[in-house]
Amino acid sequence: MRKIRIAIDGPSGSGKSTIGKRVAQRLGFVYIDSGAMYRAVARQALAAGIPLMDEARVVELAQNLTIEFVPGEKGQHLLVNGEDMTEAIRTPAVAQGASRVSAIPGVRRALVRRQKEMGAAGGVVMDGRDIGTVVFPDAEVKVFLDAALPERARRRYLEDRRRGETADLAATEKDVAERDRRDTTRADSPLRQAEDAVRVDTTGLDIEAVTRRVLDIVAAKVG
Ligand code: DC
């Protein structure tokens, strides 16, 4: 397989990271979770007591963070300023915070620049909201994953429960809907399907079925 770039975009809970990881593994590619980078900025701002509406300070923080993805025993780990933040960025508060800081243009500029560098050599699957539209507009393969809101909320709810959090399905659905609204209506790089992306509705499909569908799309494009 040529060292192409595969962009996977879509709303929260559409299965991007689960599918992205599996597709990367099957192809021997590197997987990069761009949402984890926005989460890292939000987590550090919250921990440092920086108000998320203080754009200048949040941008400065984003510009100065070191963010690394390193392989670990149970999958990839996220190191922020050298500290393992893999679990700490997965809370609902950090998810909402990430959605807020990702609307700040200076934060996006800082992270998009690094994402472009990370993908420059190819052989990469990157998931996010603007990968096919902004980060790699010339990616060889673009996939837009989507699913009905109740199903996306249910997936997030089960994930939270698995992590031992006390989750509430109705509250999770409200949370996901609120993030959808913010991510699709922000002025800078809103979530939208690239014109040349293939849309896959994952409602009612299991992980293996979606993985196969994406690998078929890859094979059809570059086979
Ligand atoms: O994929 P995720 O839930 O980890 O992303 C967290 C937030 O980061 C999401 O609400 C929107 C933002 N994000 C973004 O704006 N652009 C990306 N490429 C990835 C995530």
PDB file of C-alpha atoms and ligand atoms in Angstrom:
ATOM      1  CA  MET A   1       0.000   0.000   0.000  1.00  0.00           C
ATOM      2  CA  ARG A   2       1.309   3.431  -1.013  1.00  0.00           C
ATOM      3  CA  LYS A   3       1.941   5.819   1.902  1.00  0.00           C
ATOM      4  CA  ILE A   4      -1.217   7.806   1.355  1.00  0.00           C
ATOM      5  CA  ARG A   5      -3.138  10.074   3.755  1.00  0.00           C
ATOM      6  CA  ILE A   6      -6.605   9.017   4.879  1.00  0.00           C
ATOM      7  CA  ALA A   7      -8.841  11.733   6.344  1.00  0.00           C
ATOM      8  CA  ILE A   8     -11.767  10.660   8.524  1.00  0.00           C
ATOM      9  CA  ASP A   9     -14.160  13.381   9.653  1.00  0.00           C
ATOM     10  CA  GLY A  10     -17.540  13.380  11.329  1.00  0.00           C
ATOM     11  CA  PRO A  11     -19.473  14.419  14.432  1.00  0.00           C
ATOM     12  CA  SER A  12     -18.901  13.196  18.006  1.00  0.00           C
ATOM     13  CA  GLY A  13     -19.685   9.527  18.479  1.00  0.00           C
ATOM     14  CA  SER A  14     -19.740   8.680  14.776  1.00  0.00           C
ATOM     15  CA  GLY A  15     -16.991   6.092  15.379  1.00  0.00           C
ATOM     16  CA  LYS A  16     -14.058   8.002  13.893  1.00  0.00           C
ATOM     17  CA  SER A  17     -11.396   7.001  16.394  1.00  0.00           C
ATOM     18  CA  THR A  18     -12.477   3.358  16.712  1.00  0.00           C
ATOM     19  CA  ILE A  19     -12.520   2.982  12.935  1.00  0.00           C
ATOM     20  CA  GLY A  20      -9.445   5.144  12.356  1.00  0.00           C
ATOM     21  CA  LYS A  21      -7.356   2.991  14.692  1.00  0.00           C
ATOM     22  CA  ARG A  22      -8.476  -0.261  13.072  1.00  0.00           C
ATOM     23  CA  VAL A  23      -7.990   0.977   9.521  1.00  0.00           C
ATOM     24  CA  ALA A  24      -4.492   2.226  10.410  1.00  0.00           C
ATOM     25  CA  GLN A  25      -3.633  -1.087  12.021  1.00  0.00           C
ATOM     26  CA  ARG A  26      -4.781  -3.123   9.005  1.00  0.00           C
ATOM     27  CA  LEU A  27      -2.781  -0.947   6.620  1.00  0.00           C
ATOM     28  CA  GLY A  28       0.292  -0.580   8.848  1.00  0.00           C
ATOM     29  CA  PHE A  29      -0.276   3.179   8.961  1.00  0.00           C
ATOM     30  CA  VAL A  30       0.101   5.666  11.837  1.00  0.00           C
ATOM     31  CA  TYR A  31      -3.154   6.763  13.476  1.00  0.00           C
ATOM     32  CA  ILE A  32      -3.512  10.347  14.692  1.00  0.00           C
ATOM     33  CA  ASP A  33      -6.448  11.513  16.800  1.00  0.00           C
ATOM     34  CA  SER A  34      -6.566  15.270  16.150  1.00  0.00           C
ATOM     35  CA  GLY A  35      -9.413  15.712  18.669  1.00  0.00           C
ATOM     36  CA  ALA A  36      -7.028  14.563  21.412  1.00  0.00           C
ATOM     37  CA  MET A  37      -4.891  17.622  20.634  1.00  0.00           C
ATOM     38  CA  TYR A  38      -7.830  20.030  21.174  1.00  0.00           C
ATOM     39  CA  ARG A  39      -8.657  18.066  24.321  1.00  0.00           C
ATOM     40  CA  ALA A  40      -5.041  18.475  25.513  1.00  0.00           C
ATOM     41  CA  VAL A  41      -5.310  22.267  25.183  1.00  0.00           C
ATOM     42  CA  ALA A  42      -8.628  22.318  27.056  1.00  0.00           C
ATOM     43  CA  ARG A  43      -7.339  20.012  29.808  1.00  0.00           C
ATOM     44  CA  GLN A  44      -4.232  22.124  30.401  1.00  0.00           C
ATOM     45  CA  ALA A  45      -6.227  25.381  30.406  1.00  0.00           C
ATOM     46  CA  LEU A  46      -8.738  23.970  32.904  1.00  0.00           C
ATOM     47  CA  ALA A  47      -5.945  22.584  35.129  1.00  0.00           C
ATOM     48  CA  ALA A  48      -4.117  25.928  35.065  1.00  0.00           C
ATOM     49  CA  GLY A  49      -7.297  27.859  35.867  1.00  0.00           C
ATOM     50  CA  ILE A  50      -7.210  29.743  32.545  1.00  0.00           C
ATOM     51  CA  PRO A  51     -10.766  30.794  31.590  1.00  0.00           C
ATOM     52  CA  LEU A  52     -11.596  29.296  28.179  1.00  0.00           C
ATOM     53  CA  MET A  53     -12.961  32.632  26.983  1.00  0.00           C
ATOM     54  CA  ASP A  54      -9.549  34.248  27.562  1.00  0.00           C
ATOM     55  CA  GLU A  55      -8.550  33.625  23.965  1.00  0.00           C
ATOM     56  CA  ALA A  56      -5.094  35.225  24.126  1.00  0.00           C
ATOM     57  CA  ARG A  57      -3.982  33.030  27.025  1.00  0.00           C
ATOM     58  CA  VAL A  58      -5.488  29.868  25.563  1.00  0.00           C
ATOM     59  CA  VAL A  59      -3.717  30.530  22.236  1.00  0.00           C
ATOM     60  CA  GLU A  60      -0.418  31.103  24.023  1.00  0.00           C
ATOM     61  CA  LEU A  61      -0.899  27.850  25.895  1.00  0.00           C
ATOM     62  CA  ALA A  62      -1.669  25.978  22.648  1.00  0.00           C
ATOM     63  CA  GLN A  63       1.452  27.392  20.982  1.00  0.00           C
ATOM     64  CA  ASN A  64       3.686  26.267  23.837  1.00  0.00           C
ATOM     65  CA  LEU A  65       2.378  22.776  24.585  1.00  0.00           C
ATOM     66  CA  THR A  66       4.352  19.752  23.508  1.00  0.00           C
ATOM     67  CA  ILE A  67       1.932  17.085  22.316  1.00  0.00           C
ATOM     68  CA  GLU A  68       3.201  13.603  21.484  1.00  0.00           C
ATOM     69  CA  PHE A  69       1.517  10.344  20.546  1.00  0.00           C
ATOM     70  CA  VAL A  70       3.571   7.355  21.689  1.00  0.00           C
ATOM     71  CA  PRO A  71       2.815   3.660  21.250  1.00  0.00           C
ATOM     72  CA  GLY A  72       1.999   1.840  24.502  1.00  0.00           C
ATOM     73  CA  GLU A  73       1.047  -1.665  25.546  1.00  0.00           C
ATOM     74  CA  LYS A  74      -2.699  -1.039  25.342  1.00  0.00           C
ATOM     75  CA  GLY A  75      -2.632   1.273  22.355  1.00  0.00           C
ATOM     76  CA  GLN A  76      -1.458   4.806  21.857  1.00  0.00           C
ATOM     77  CA  HIS A  77      -0.677   7.195  24.714  1.00  0.00           C
ATOM     78  CA  LEU A  78      -0.935  10.967  24.655  1.00  0.00           C
ATOM     79  CA  LEU A  79       1.883  12.867  26.327  1.00  0.00           C
ATOM     80  CA  VAL A  80       1.324  16.558  27.060  1.00  0.00           C
ATOM     81  CA  ASN A  81       4.473  18.371  28.176  1.00  0.00           C
ATOM     82  CA  GLY A  82       5.855  14.890  28.798  1.00  0.00           C
ATOM     83  CA  GLU A  83       3.002  13.861  31.107  1.00  0.00           C
ATOM     84  CA  ASP A  84       0.629  10.985  30.306  1.00  0.00           C
ATOM     85  CA  MET A  85      -2.822  12.509  29.686  1.00  0.00           C
ATOM     86  CA  THR A  86      -4.418   9.561  27.873  1.00  0.00           C
ATOM     87  CA  GLU A  87      -7.176   9.130  30.464  1.00  0.00           C
ATOM     88  CA  ALA A  88      -7.362  12.696  31.793  1.00  0.00           C
ATOM     89  CA  ILE A  89      -8.599  14.104  28.454  1.00  0.00           C
ATOM     90  CA  ARG A  90     -11.571  11.710  28.252  1.00  0.00           C
ATOM     91  CA  THR A  91     -13.895  13.423  30.730  1.00  0.00           C
ATOM     92  CA  PRO A  92     -17.144  15.152  29.648  1.00  0.00           C
ATOM     93  CA  ALA A  93     -15.808  18.495  31.000  1.00  0.00           C
ATOM     94  CA  VAL A  94     -12.706  18.244  28.819  1.00  0.00           C
ATOM     95  CA  ALA A  95     -14.852  17.235  25.809  1.00  0.00           C
ATOM     96  CA  GLN A  96     -16.978  20.387  26.165  1.00  0.00           C
ATOM     97  CA  GLY A  97     -13.843  22.452  26.783  1.00  0.00           C
ATOM     98  CA  ALA A  98     -12.219  21.037  23.642  1.00  0.00           C
ATOM     99  CA  SER A  99     -15.247  22.005  21.597  1.00  0.00           C
ATOM    100  CA  ARG A 100     -14.939  25.560  22.972  1.00  0.00           C
ATOM    101  CA  VAL A 101     -11.181  26.051  22.511  1.00  0.00           C
ATOM    102  CA  SER A 102     -11.405  24.559  19.013  1.00  0.00           C
ATOM    103  CA  ALA A 103     -13.491  27.565  17.944  1.00  0.00           C
ATOM    104  CA  ILE A 104     -10.543  29.914  18.660  1.00  0.00           C
ATOM    105  CA  PRO A 105      -8.718  30.603  15.352  1.00  0.00           C
ATOM    106  CA  GLY A 106      -5.253  30.933  16.967  1.00  0.00           C
ATOM    107  CA  VAL A 107      -5.645  27.544  18.634  1.00  0.00           C
ATOM    108  CA  ARG A 108      -6.645  25.969  15.317  1.00  0.00           C
ATOM    109  CA  ARG A 109      -3.690  27.581  13.524  1.00  0.00           C
ATOM    110  CA  ALA A 110      -1.236  26.198  16.096  1.00  0.00           C
ATOM    111  CA  LEU A 111      -2.655  22.666  16.009  1.00  0.00           C
ATOM    112  CA  VAL A 112      -3.327  22.469  12.259  1.00  0.00           C
ATOM    113  CA  ARG A 113       0.309  23.384  11.593  1.00  0.00           C
ATOM    114  CA  ARG A 114       1.448  20.431  13.723  1.00  0.00           C
ATOM    115  CA  GLN A 115      -1.108  18.090  12.190  1.00  0.00           C
ATOM    116  CA  LYS A 116       0.185  18.927   8.702  1.00  0.00           C
ATOM    117  CA  GLU A 117       3.727  18.155   9.870  1.00  0.00           C
ATOM    118  CA  MET A 118       2.636  14.858  11.423  1.00  0.00           C
ATOM    119  CA  GLY A 119       1.040  13.770   8.144  1.00  0.00           C
ATOM    120  CA  ALA A 120       3.700  15.099   5.787  1.00  0.00           C
ATOM    121  CA  ALA A 121       5.414  11.736   5.294  1.00  0.00           C
ATOM    122  CA  GLY A 122       2.100   9.985   4.486  1.00  0.00           C
ATOM    123  CA  GLY A 123       1.098   6.522   5.669  1.00  0.00           C
ATOM    124  CA  VAL A 124      -1.301   8.145   8.088  1.00  0.00           C
ATOM    125  CA  VAL A 125      -4.944   7.960   9.124  1.00  0.00           C
ATOM    126  CA  MET A 126      -6.047  11.175  10.836  1.00  0.00           C
ATOM    127  CA  ASP A 127      -9.496  11.747  12.280  1.00  0.00           C
ATOM    128  CA  GLY A 128     -11.200  14.976  13.288  1.00  0.00           C
ATOM    129  CA  ARG A 129     -13.620  17.606  12.019  1.00  0.00           C
ATOM    130  CA  ASP A 130     -11.600  19.488   9.376  1.00  0.00           C
ATOM    131  CA  ILE A 131      -9.059  16.933   8.164  1.00  0.00           C
ATOM    132  CA  GLY A 132     -10.503  16.545   4.658  1.00  0.00           C
ATOM    133  CA  THR A 133     -11.376  20.232   4.337  1.00  0.00           C
ATOM    134  CA  VAL A 134      -8.426  22.070   5.942  1.00  0.00           C
ATOM    135  CA  VAL A 135      -5.599  19.863   7.265  1.00  0.00           C
ATOM    136  CA  PHE A 136      -5.222  17.582   4.211  1.00  0.00           C
ATOM    137  CA  PRO A 137      -7.451  19.058   1.498  1.00  0.00           C
ATOM    138  CA  ASP A 138      -5.525  16.914  -0.996  1.00  0.00           C
ATOM    139  CA  ALA A 139      -5.752  13.634   0.984  1.00  0.00           C
ATOM    140  CA  GLU A 140      -6.001  10.635  -1.338  1.00  0.00           C
ATOM    141  CA  VAL A 141      -8.940   9.208   0.643  1.00  0.00           C
ATOM    142  CA  LYS A 142     -11.602  11.163   2.546  1.00  0.00           C
ATOM    143  CA  VAL A 143     -14.338   9.527   4.564  1.00  0.00           C
ATOM    144  CA  PHE A 144     -17.171  11.272   6.402  1.00  0.00           C
ATOM    145  CA  LEU A 145     -18.648   9.090   9.142  1.00  0.00           C
ATOM    146  CA  ASP A 146     -22.077   9.907  10.520  1.00  0.00           C
ATOM    147  CA  ALA A 147     -24.779   8.272  12.636  1.00  0.00           C
ATOM    148  CA  ALA A 148     -28.128   9.284  14.093  1.00  0.00           C
ATOM    149  CA  LEU A 149     -27.845  11.405  17.258  1.00  0.00           C
ATOM    150  CA  PRO A 150     -29.434   8.849  19.660  1.00  0.00           C
ATOM    151  CA  GLU A 151     -26.972   6.190  18.527  1.00  0.00           C
ATOM    152  CA  ARG A 152     -23.969   8.502  18.832  1.00  0.00           C
ATOM    153  CA  ALA A 153     -25.133   9.494  22.331  1.00  0.00           C
ATOM    154  CA  ARG A 154     -25.573   5.857  23.300  1.00  0.00           C
ATOM    155  CA  ARG A 155     -22.015   5.030  22.166  1.00  0.00           C
ATOM    156  CA  ARG A 156     -20.587   7.914  24.228  1.00  0.00           C
ATOM    157  CA  TYR A 157     -22.699   6.884  27.216  1.00  0.00           C
ATOM    158  CA  LEU A 158     -21.443   3.279  27.064  1.00  0.00           C
ATOM    159  CA  GLU A 159     -17.856   4.529  26.700  1.00  0.00           C
ATOM    160  CA  ASP A 160     -18.229   6.743  29.787  1.00  0.00           C
ATOM    161  CA  ARG A 161     -19.730   3.853  31.734  1.00  0.00           C
ATOM    162  CA  ARG A 162     -16.906   1.552  30.691  1.00  0.00           C
ATOM    163  CA  ARG A 163     -14.476   4.068  32.113  1.00  0.00           C
ATOM    164  CA  GLY A 164     -16.333   3.870  35.410  1.00  0.00           C
ATOM    165  CA  GLU A 165     -17.983   7.277  35.198  1.00  0.00           C
ATOM    166  CA  THR A 166     -21.517   7.822  36.397  1.00  0.00           C
ATOM    167  CA  ALA A 167     -23.177   8.650  33.099  1.00  0.00           C
ATOM    168  CA  ASP A 168     -26.746   9.588  32.276  1.00  0.00           C
ATOM    169  CA  LEU A 169     -28.042   8.858  28.777  1.00  0.00           C
ATOM    170  CA  ALA A 170     -30.303  11.919  28.473  1.00  0.00           C
ATOM    171  CA  ALA A 171     -27.547  14.248  29.723  1.00  0.00           C
ATOM    172  CA  THR A 172     -25.033  12.644  27.325  1.00  0.00           C
ATOM    173  CA  GLU A 173     -27.403  13.163  24.392  1.00  0.00           C
ATOM    174  CA  LYS A 174     -27.796  16.838  25.321  1.00  0.00           C
ATOM    175  CA  ASP A 175     -24.018  17.141  25.587  1.00  0.00           C
ATOM    176  CA  VAL A 176     -23.393  15.575  22.185  1.00  0.00           C
ATOM    177  CA  ALA A 177     -26.094  17.749  20.565  1.00  0.00           C
ATOM    178  CA  GLU A 178     -24.522  20.867  22.098  1.00  0.00           C
ATOM    179  CA  ARG A 179     -21.081  19.918  20.756  1.00  0.00           C
ATOM    180  CA  ASP A 180     -22.565  19.189  17.315  1.00  0.00           C
ATOM    181  CA  ARG A 181     -24.132  22.623  17.290  1.00  0.00           C
ATOM    182  CA  ARG A 182     -20.900  24.366  18.301  1.00  0.00           C
ATOM    183  CA  ASP A 183     -18.656  22.312  15.989  1.00  0.00           C
ATOM    184  CA  THR A 184     -20.872  22.850  12.907  1.00  0.00           C
ATOM    185  CA  THR A 185     -21.637  26.557  13.418  1.00  0.00           C
ATOM    186  CA  ARG A 186     -18.245  28.021  14.421  1.00  0.00           C
ATOM    187  CA  ALA A 187     -16.807  30.521  11.930  1.00  0.00           C
ATOM    188  CA  ASP A 188     -13.344  28.928  11.563  1.00  0.00           C
ATOM    189  CA  SER A 189     -13.249  25.492   9.887  1.00  0.00           C
ATOM    190  CA  PRO A 190     -16.693  24.231  10.950  1.00  0.00           C
ATOM    191  CA  LEU A 191     -17.411  20.526  10.745  1.00  0.00           C
ATOM    192  CA  ARG A 192     -18.650  19.756   7.250  1.00  0.00           C
ATOM    193  CA  GLN A 193     -18.271  17.011   4.700  1.00  0.00           C
ATOM    194  CA  ALA A 194     -15.625  17.717   2.047  1.00  0.00           C
ATOM    195  CA  GLU A 195     -17.103  17.635  -1.456  1.00  0.00           C
ATOM    196  CA  ASP A 196     -14.903  14.703  -2.418  1.00  0.00           C
ATOM    197  CA  ALA A 197     -15.474  12.710   0.800  1.00  0.00           C
ATOM    198  CA  VAL A 198     -17.430   9.455   0.829  1.00  0.00           C
ATOM    199  CA  ARG A 199     -20.184   9.518   3.455  1.00  0.00           C
ATOM    200  CA  VAL A 200     -20.761   6.393   5.540  1.00  0.00           C
ATOM    201  CA  ASP A 201     -23.796   6.233   7.827  1.00  0.00           C
ATOM    202  CA  THR A 202     -22.756   3.933  10.665  1.00  0.00           C
ATOM    203  CA  THR A 203     -26.193   3.792  12.355  1.00  0.00           C
ATOM    204  CA  GLY A 204     -26.903   0.130  13.078  1.00  0.00           C
ATOM    205  CA  LEU A 205     -23.560  -1.062  11.659  1.00  0.00           C
ATOM    206  CA  ASP A 206     -21.032  -2.865  13.828  1.00  0.00           C
ATOM    207  CA  ILE A 207     -17.363  -1.899  14.037  1.00  0.00           C
ATOM    208  CA  GLU A 208     -16.159  -4.619  11.693  1.00  0.00           C
ATOM    209  CA  ALA A 209     -18.727  -3.701   9.025  1.00  0.00           C
ATOM    210  CA  VAL A 210     -17.686  -0.039   9.083  1.00  0.00           C
ATOM    211  CA  THR A 211     -13.975  -0.958   9.043  1.00  0.00           C
ATOM    212  CA  ARG A 212     -14.519  -3.137   5.972  1.00  0.00           C
ATOM    213  CA  ARG A 213     -16.519  -0.416   4.261  1.00  0.00           C
ATOM    214  CA  VAL A 214     -13.713   2.129   4.816  1.00  0.00           C
ATOM    215  CA  LEU A 215     -11.039  -0.350   3.639  1.00  0.00           C
ATOM    216  CA  ASP A 216     -13.170  -0.925   0.508  1.00  0.00           C
ATOM    217  CA  ILE A 217     -13.256   2.843  -0.099  1.00  0.00           C
ATOM    218  CA  VAL A 218      -9.454   2.948   0.276  1.00  0.00           C
ATOM    219  CA  ALA A 219      -9.019   0.015  -2.121  1.00  0.00           C
ATOM    220  CA  ALA A 220     -11.378   1.568  -4.689  1.00  0.00           C
ATOM    221  CA  LYS A 221      -9.492   4.882  -4.607  1.00  0.00           C
ATOM    222  CA  VAL A 222      -5.927   3.676  -4.623  1.00  0.00           C
ATOM    223  CA  GLY A 223      -6.261  -0.084  -5.200  1.00  0.00           C
TER     224      GLY A 223
HETATM  225  O1   DC B   1     -13.126  14.035  18.382  1.00  0.00           O
HETATM  226  P1   DC B   1     -13.187  14.588  19.778  1.00  0.00           P
HETATM  227  O2   DC B   1     -14.532  14.399  20.421  1.00  0.00           O
HETATM  228  O3   DC B   1     -12.080  14.090  20.650  1.00  0.00           O
HETATM  229  O4   DC B   1     -12.948  16.176  19.613  1.00  0.00           O
HETATM  230  C1   DC B   1     -13.045  17.081  20.687  1.00  0.00           C
HETATM  231  C2   DC B   1     -13.427  18.465  20.155  1.00  0.00           C
HETATM  232  O5   DC B   1     -12.341  19.015  19.405  1.00  0.00           O
HETATM  233  C3   DC B   1     -14.631  18.489  19.230  1.00  0.00           C
HETATM  234  O6   DC B   1     -15.821  18.855  19.929  1.00  0.00           O
HETATM  235  C4   DC B   1     -14.301  19.502  18.180  1.00  0.00           C
HETATM  236  C5   DC B   1     -12.817  19.699  18.255  1.00  0.00           C
HETATM  237  N1   DC B   1     -12.090  19.225  17.078  1.00  0.00           N
HETATM  238  C6   DC B   1     -11.937  20.105  16.034  1.00  0.00           C
HETATM  239  O7   DC B   1     -12.456  21.217  16.081  1.00  0.00           O
HETATM  240  N2   DC B   1     -11.198  19.758  14.945  1.00  0.00           N
HETATM  241  C7   DC B   1     -10.627  18.544  14.866  1.00  0.00           C
HETATM  242  N3   DC B   1      -9.902  18.240  13.798  1.00  0.00           N
HETATM  243  C8   DC B   1     -10.814  17.600  15.920  1.00  0.00           C
HETATM  244  C9   DC B   1     -11.558  17.972  17.014  1.00  0.00           C
END
